[in-house]
Coordinates of C-alpha atoms in Angstrom, one line a residue:
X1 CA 48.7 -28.5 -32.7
X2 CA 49.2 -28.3 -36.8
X3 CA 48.2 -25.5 -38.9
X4 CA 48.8 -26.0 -42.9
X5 CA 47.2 -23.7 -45.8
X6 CA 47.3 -24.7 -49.3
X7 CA 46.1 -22.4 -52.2
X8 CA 44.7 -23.1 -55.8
X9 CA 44.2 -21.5 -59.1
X10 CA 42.3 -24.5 -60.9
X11 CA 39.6 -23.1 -62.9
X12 CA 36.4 -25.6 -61.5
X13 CA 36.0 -25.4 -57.9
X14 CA 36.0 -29.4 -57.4
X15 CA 39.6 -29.4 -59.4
X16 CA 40.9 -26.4 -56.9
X17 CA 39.0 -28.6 -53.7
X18 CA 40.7 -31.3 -54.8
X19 CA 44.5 -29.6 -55.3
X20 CA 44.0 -28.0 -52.0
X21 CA 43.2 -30.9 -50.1
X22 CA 45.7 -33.4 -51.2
X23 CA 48.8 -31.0 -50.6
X24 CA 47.2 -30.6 -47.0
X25 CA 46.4 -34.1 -46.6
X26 CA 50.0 -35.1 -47.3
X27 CA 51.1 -33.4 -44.3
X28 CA 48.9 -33.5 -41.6
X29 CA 49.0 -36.4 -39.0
X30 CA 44.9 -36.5 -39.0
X31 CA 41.7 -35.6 -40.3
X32 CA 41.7 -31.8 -39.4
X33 CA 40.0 -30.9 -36.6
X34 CA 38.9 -27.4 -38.4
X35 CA 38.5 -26.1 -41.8
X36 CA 39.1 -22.5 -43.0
X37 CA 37.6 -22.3 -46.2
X38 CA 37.2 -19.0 -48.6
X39 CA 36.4 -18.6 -52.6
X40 CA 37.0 -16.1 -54.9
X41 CA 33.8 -14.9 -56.3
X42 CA 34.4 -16.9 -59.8
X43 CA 33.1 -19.9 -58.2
X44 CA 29.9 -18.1 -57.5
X45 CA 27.9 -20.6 -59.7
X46 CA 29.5 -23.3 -57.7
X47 CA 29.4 -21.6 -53.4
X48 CA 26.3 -24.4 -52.6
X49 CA 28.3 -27.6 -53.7
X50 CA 31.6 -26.5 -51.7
X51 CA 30.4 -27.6 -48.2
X52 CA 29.8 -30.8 -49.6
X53 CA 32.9 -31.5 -51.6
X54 CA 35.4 -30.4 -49.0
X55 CA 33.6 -32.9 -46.7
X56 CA 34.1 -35.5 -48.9
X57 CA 38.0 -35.0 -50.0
X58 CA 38.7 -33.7 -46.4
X59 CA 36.4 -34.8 -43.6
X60 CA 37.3 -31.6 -41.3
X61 CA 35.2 -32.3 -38.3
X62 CA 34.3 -27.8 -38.5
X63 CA 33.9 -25.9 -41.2
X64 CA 34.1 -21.9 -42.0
X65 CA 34.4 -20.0 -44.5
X66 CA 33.4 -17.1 -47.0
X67 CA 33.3 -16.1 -50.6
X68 CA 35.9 -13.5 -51.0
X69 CA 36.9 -10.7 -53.8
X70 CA 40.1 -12.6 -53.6
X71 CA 41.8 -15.0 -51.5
X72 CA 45.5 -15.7 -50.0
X73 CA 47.7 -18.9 -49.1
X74 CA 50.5 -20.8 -48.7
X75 CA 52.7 -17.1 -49.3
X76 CA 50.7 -15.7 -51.9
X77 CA 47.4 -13.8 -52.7
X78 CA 45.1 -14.3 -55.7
X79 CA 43.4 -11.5 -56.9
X80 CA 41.0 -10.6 -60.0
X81 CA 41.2 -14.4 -60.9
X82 CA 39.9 -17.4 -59.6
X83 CA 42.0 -19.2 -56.5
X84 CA 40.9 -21.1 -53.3
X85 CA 42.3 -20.4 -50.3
X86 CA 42.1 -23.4 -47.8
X87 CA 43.6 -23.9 -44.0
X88 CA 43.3 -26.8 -42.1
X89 CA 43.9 -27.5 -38.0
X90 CA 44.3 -30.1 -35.9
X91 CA 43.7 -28.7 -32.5
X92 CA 43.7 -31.0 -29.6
X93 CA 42.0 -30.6 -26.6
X94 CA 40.1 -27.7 -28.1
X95 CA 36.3 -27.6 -28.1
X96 CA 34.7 -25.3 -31.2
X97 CA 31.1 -24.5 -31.1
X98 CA 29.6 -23.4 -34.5
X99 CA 26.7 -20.5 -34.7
X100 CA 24.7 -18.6 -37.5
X101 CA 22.8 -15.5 -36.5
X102 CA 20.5 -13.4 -38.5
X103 CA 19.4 -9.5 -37.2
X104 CA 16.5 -10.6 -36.1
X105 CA 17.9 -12.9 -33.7
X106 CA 20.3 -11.1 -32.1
X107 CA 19.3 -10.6 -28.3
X108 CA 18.2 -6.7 -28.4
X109 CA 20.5 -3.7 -27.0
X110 CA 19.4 -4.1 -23.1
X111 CA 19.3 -7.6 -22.8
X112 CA 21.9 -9.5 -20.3
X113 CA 25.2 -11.3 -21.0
X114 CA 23.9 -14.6 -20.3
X115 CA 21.7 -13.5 -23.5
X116 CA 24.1 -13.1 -25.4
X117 CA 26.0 -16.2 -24.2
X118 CA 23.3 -18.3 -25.4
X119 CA 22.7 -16.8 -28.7
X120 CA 26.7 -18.4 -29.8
X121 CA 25.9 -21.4 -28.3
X122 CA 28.7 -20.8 -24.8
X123 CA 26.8 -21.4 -22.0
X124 CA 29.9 -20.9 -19.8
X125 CA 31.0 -17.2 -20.0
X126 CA 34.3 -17.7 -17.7
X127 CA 35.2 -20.2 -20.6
X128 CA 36.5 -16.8 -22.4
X129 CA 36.6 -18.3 -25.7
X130 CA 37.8 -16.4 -28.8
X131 CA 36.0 -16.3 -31.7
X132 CA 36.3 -16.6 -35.3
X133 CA 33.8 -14.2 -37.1
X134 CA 32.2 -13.9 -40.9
X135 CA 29.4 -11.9 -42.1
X136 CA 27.4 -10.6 -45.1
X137 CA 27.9 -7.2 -45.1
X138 CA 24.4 -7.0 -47.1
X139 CA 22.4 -8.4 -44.1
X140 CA 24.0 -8.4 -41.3
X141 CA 25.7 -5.5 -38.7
X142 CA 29.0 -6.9 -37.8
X143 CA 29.3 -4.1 -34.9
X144 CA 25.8 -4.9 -32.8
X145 CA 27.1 -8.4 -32.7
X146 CA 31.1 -7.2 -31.5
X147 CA 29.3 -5.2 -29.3
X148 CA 27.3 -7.8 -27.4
X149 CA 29.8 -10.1 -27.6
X150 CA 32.2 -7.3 -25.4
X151 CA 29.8 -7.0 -23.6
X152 CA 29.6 -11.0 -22.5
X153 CA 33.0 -11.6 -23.2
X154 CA 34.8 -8.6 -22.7
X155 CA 38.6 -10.7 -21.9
X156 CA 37.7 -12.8 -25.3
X157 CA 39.3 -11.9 -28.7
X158 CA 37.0 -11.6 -31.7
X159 CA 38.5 -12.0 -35.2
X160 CA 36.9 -12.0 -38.7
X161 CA 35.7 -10.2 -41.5
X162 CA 33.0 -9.3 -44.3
X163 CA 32.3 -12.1 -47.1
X164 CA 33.2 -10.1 -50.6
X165 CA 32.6 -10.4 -54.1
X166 CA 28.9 -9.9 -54.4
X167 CA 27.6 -6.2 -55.4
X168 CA 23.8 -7.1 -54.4
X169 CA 22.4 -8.6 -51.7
X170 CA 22.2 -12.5 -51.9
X171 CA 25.5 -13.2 -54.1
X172 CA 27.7 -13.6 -51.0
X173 CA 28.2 -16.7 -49.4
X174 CA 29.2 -18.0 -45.9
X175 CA 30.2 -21.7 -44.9
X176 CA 29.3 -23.2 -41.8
X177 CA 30.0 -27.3 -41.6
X178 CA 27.7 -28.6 -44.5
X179 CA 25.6 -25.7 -45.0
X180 CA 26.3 -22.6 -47.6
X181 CA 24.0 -19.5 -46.2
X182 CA 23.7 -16.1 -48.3
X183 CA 23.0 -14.0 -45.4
X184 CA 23.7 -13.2 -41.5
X185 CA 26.9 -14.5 -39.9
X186 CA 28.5 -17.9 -38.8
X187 CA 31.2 -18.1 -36.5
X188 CA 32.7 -20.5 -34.2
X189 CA 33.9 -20.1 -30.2
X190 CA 37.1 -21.5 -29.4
X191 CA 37.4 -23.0 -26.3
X192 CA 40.3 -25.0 -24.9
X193 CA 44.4 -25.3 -25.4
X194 CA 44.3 -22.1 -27.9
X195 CA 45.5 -18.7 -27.6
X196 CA 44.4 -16.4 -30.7
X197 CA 46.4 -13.1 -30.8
X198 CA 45.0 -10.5 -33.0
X199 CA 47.0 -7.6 -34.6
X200 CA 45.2 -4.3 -36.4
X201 CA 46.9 -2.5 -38.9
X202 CA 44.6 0.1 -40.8
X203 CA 47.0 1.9 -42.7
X204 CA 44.1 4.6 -43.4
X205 CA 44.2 8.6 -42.3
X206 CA 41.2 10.6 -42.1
X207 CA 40.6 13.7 -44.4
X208 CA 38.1 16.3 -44.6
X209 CA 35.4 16.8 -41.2
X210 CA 33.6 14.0 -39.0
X211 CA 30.2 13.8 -39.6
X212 CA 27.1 12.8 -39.1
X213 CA 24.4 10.3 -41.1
X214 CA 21.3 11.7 -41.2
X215 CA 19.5 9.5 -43.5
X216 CA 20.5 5.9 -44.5
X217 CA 18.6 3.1 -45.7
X218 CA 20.4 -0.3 -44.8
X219 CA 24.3 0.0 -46.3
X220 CA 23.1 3.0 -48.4
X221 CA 24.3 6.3 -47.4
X222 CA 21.8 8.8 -48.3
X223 CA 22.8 12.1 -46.3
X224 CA 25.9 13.3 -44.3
X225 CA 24.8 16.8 -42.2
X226 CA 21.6 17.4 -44.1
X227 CA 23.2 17.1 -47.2
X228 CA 23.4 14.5 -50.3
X229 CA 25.7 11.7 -49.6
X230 CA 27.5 12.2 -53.3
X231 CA 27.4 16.0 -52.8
X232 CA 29.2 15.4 -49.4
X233 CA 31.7 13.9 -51.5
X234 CA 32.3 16.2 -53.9
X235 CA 32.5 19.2 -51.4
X236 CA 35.7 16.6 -49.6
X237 CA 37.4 16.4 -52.9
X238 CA 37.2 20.2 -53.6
X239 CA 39.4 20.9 -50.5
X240 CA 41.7 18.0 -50.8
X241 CA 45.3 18.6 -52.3
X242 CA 45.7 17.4 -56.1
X243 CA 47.8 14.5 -55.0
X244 CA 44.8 13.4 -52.4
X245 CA 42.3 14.1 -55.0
X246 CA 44.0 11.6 -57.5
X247 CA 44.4 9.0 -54.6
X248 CA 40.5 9.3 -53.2
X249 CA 39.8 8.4 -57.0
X250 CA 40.6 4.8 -55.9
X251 CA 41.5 4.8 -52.6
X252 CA 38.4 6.3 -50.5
X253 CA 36.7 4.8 -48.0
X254 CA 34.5 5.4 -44.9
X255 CA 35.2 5.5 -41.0
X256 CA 32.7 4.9 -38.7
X257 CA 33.1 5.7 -35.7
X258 CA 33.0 2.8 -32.9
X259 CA 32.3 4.1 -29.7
X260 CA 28.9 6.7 -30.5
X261 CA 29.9 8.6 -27.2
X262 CA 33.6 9.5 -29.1
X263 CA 34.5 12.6 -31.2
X264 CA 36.4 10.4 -33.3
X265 CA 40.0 12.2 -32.6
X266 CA 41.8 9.3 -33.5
X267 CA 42.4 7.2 -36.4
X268 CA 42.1 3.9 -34.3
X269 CA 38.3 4.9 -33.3
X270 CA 37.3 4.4 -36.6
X271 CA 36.0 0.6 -38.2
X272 CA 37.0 1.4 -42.1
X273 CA 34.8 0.6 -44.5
X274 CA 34.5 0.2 -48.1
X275 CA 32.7 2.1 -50.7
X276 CA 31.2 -0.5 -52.8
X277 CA 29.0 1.8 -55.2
X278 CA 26.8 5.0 -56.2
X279 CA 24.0 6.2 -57.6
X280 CA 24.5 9.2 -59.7
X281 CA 21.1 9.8 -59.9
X282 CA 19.6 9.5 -56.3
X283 CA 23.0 11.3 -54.8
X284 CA 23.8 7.9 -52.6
X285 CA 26.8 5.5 -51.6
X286 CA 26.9 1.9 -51.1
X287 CA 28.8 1.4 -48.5
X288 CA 30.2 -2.1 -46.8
X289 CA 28.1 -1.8 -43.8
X290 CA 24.8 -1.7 -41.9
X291 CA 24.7 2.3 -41.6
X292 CA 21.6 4.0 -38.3
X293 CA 21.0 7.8 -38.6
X294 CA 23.0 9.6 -36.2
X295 CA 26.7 7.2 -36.8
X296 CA 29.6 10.0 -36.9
X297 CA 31.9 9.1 -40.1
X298 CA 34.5 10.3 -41.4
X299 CA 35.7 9.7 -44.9
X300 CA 39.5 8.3 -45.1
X301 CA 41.9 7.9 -47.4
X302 CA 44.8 4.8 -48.2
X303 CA 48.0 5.3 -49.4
X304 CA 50.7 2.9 -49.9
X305 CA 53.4 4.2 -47.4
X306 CA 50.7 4.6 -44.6
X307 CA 49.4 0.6 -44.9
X308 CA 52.8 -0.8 -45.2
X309 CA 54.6 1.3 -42.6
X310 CA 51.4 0.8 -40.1
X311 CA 51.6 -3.3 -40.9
X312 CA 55.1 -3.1 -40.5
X313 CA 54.7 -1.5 -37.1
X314 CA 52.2 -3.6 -35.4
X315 CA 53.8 -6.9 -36.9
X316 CA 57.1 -6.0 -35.6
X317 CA 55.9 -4.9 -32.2
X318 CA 53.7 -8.7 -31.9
X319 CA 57.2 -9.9 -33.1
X320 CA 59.3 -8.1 -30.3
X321 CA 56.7 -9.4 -27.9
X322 CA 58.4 -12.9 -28.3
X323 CA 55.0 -14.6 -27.7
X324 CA 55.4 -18.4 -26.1
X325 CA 55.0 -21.0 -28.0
X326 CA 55.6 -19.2 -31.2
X327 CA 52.5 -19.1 -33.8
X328 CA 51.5 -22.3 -35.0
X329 CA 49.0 -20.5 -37.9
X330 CA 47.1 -17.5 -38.5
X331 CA 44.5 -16.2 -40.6
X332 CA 44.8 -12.9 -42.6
X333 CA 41.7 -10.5 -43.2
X334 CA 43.3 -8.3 -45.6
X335 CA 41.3 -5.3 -47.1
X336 CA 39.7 -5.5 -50.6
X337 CA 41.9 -2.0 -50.8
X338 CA 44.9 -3.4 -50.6
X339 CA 46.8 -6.3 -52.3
X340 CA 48.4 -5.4 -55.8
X341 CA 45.9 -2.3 -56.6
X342 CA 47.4 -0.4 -53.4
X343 CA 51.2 -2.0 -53.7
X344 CA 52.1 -2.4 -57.0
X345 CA 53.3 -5.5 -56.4
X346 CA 52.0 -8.8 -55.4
X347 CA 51.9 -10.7 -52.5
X348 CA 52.9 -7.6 -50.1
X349 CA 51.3 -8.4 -47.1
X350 CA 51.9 -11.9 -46.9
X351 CA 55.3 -11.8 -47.5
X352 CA 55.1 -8.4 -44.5
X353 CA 53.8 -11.0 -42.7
X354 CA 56.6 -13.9 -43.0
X355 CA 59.2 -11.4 -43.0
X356 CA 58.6 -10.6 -39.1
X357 CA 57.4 -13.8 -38.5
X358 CA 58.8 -16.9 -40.4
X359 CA 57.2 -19.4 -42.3
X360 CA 53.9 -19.6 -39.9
X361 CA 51.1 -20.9 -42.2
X362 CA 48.7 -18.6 -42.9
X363 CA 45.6 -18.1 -45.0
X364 CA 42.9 -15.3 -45.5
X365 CA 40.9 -13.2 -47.7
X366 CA 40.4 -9.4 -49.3
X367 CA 37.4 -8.9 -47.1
X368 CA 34.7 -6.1 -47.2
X369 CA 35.2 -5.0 -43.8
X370 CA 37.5 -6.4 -41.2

C-alpha cells in the first residue's frame, strides 16, 4: 500500500492538475488505485472539467472529491486563495465501490438494513466496509444517511465531510470517477486489506441553553423555542461574558444534537455546524445543515486553546495506541473555523498532525460540516 498527497497554488486549475500529478506520479510504483481530489472554490468556473483532466494526467482507477473553502497537502493548508489538494493510493487487494445518493433516494426511516445495503452498492453486509463520505450541505442530510448506514453497518467506520465554498445552493461541487454533481452525496465503501481509523477532535464548548427548532425551512433556521432564530441570538450574546461576546463575533456555531432521545449533556453529543449566513430582515440563520422541527441545538463557541488542546489530546491518545502497521496516509476534514482565522498561524493542524504522528501523507479540506 502507498499513500502520496501533493498540493498546488497554480492559478488555472489544469496548471495546478498538472503540478499535482507529476510530483505524485514521480513517486508512485503505479497508476493509483484511488484518487482524493478537493478545490478551492476559485476554480468554481472550472469544477466540470476537473474529472476529466485528472483522468487524463493521472488515470486513477476511483475518483472523489469536493470543492472546498480551502484545501490542505503535502504539510500545508491553503486558505483564502486558490490551491488543489490532491492524494493518490495504490491499495492492493482492496475492492472500492463508488455511490451517489440524492434525499429522495435514500431508503425511508423504517426500512431494513439489507435496504440500506443496497442503496451504497454492498450487497454483503458482514463485508464491514468503511466508508469515505462527501455531501452538499445545500441538498443533502449528512445525518439520515450516518444513521442508516449505523444502522447496516454498525462495526463499519464512516469518514467524510460537507463540500464548501458555495453560499447558494448549486455552487458546490462533488467528484465521483468522471462525473462533477452539484448536489446529494458520493462516497465510496472500502472493502479489503484496509483498516481506516478515525479520530474526532471538536475543540468547541457549548454556551447559553439547549434548545429546540421550532420552525426551519431546509438549512434555514427560522425559530429556536417559539422565538426568532436572530432574536435567539441576540438574547445568547446578552448573557455571555465580554470576552465570549467578542469571540461568538467570529467564532459561533451550532450543535445539533445526534441522538433525538439525548438531553445533549455533553459536548461530544453534538455534530457542530457552521453558520453560513442571516437575514436581518426575516430574523433567520443559514446554517450548514438539513435542520426538522423539533432537533435540540445548542449554540457553541471555538476558541483557540480548546481546538488545539482537544486535537492534541485525541492525536496523542491514537499515537499511544501504537496502531500496527503504522499509517500509511490519512485524510484531514478540518473545520472552515479553523485554520489561520482560529490560530493565528498557518498550517496548525497539519503540522498537530505530523508532530504525533510523523511524516504520514495526508490531505484534506476546510469542510462545512464534518
Amino acid at each position: 500500500m502507498r499513500w502520496l498527497s501533493a498540493l498546488s497554488e497554480r492559478p488555472t486549475l489544469p496548471e495546478a492538475l498538472r503540478e499535482c500529478a507529476s510530483r505524485i506520479e514521480a513517486d508512485l510504483p503505479s497508476k493509483p488505485d484511488l484518487a482524493v481530489l478537493f478545490l478551492s472554490q476559485h476554480f468554481q468556473p472550472a469544477y466540470d472539467d476537473a474529472p476529466k483532466l485528472l483522468d487524463r494526467l493521472l488515470k486513477p482507477k476511483r475518483l472523489l472529491g469536493c470543492s472546498a473553502g480551502g484545501v490542505l497537502a503535502a504539510g500545508r493548508e491553503i486558505e483564502h486563495k486558490p490551491g488543489v489538494a490532491l492524494v493518490a493510493a495504490v491499495l492492493p487487494d482492496v475492492a472500492l465501490s463508488p455511490f451517489r445518493l440524492e434525499m429522495d433516494g435514500l431508503p425511508n426511516p423504517d426500512a431494513p438494513p439489507g435496504a440500506w445495503a443496497k442503496a451504497v452498492g454492498v450487497p454483503d453486509r458482514k463485508a464491514a466496509p468503511s466508508f469515505l463520505l462527501l455531501a452538499d450541505p445545500f441538498s443533502f442530510n449528512p445525518e439520515d444517511l450516518t444513521c442508516g448506514l449505523d444502522y447496516a453497518f454498525p462495526r463499519s467506520v464512516k469518514v467524510g465531510g460537507l463540500a464548501s465554498g458555495a453560499v447558494r445552493p448549486g455552487q458546490n461541487a462533488l467528484f465521483l470517477d468522471g462525473a462533477c454533481h452539484r448536489s446529494g452525496a458520493v462516497g465510496l465503501a472500502c472493502v479489503g486489506n484496509m483498516v481506516v481509523d478515525s479520530i474526532v477532535a471538536q475543540g468547541c464548548r457549548p454556551v447559553g441553553q439547549a434548545m429546540k427548532i421550532t420552525a426551519c425551512e431546509q438549512n434555514r433556521l427560522v425559530a429556536l423555542d417559539g422565538k426568532p432564530a436572530l432574536k435567539a441570538v441576540e438574547d445568547l450574546l446578552e448573557s455571555l461574558s465580554e470576552e465570549d461576546q467578542q469571540l461568538a463575533r467570529t467564532s459561533l456555531f451550532l450543535g445539533i444534537v445526534v441522538d433525538p432521545f439525548h438531553t445533549g449533556a455533553s459536548k461530544r453529543d453534538y455534530l457542530i455546524r457552521n453558520l453560513v449566513g442571516l437575514d436581518a430582515e426575516s430574523g433567520t440563520l443559514a446554517v450548514g445543515a438539513m435542520l426538522r422541527p423539533g432537533q435540540i441545538v445548542q449554540f457553541h463557541l471555538r476558541d483557540k486553546q480548546a481546538s488545539a488542546d482537544d486535537l492534541d489530546l485525541m492525536l496523542s491518545r491514537y499515537a499511544a495506541s501504537k496502531p500496527t502497521p503504522p499509517p500509511a496516509g490519512a485524510l484531514l476534514f478540518s473545520c472552515l473555523g479553523r485554520g489561520r482565522h482560529l490560530y493565528g498561524v498557518p498550517n496548525h493542524d497539519s503540522e498537530a498532525f505530523h508532530k504525533k504522528l510523523g511524516p504520514v501523507p495526508i490531505g484534506g479540506f476546510f469542510c462545512n460540516g464534518e
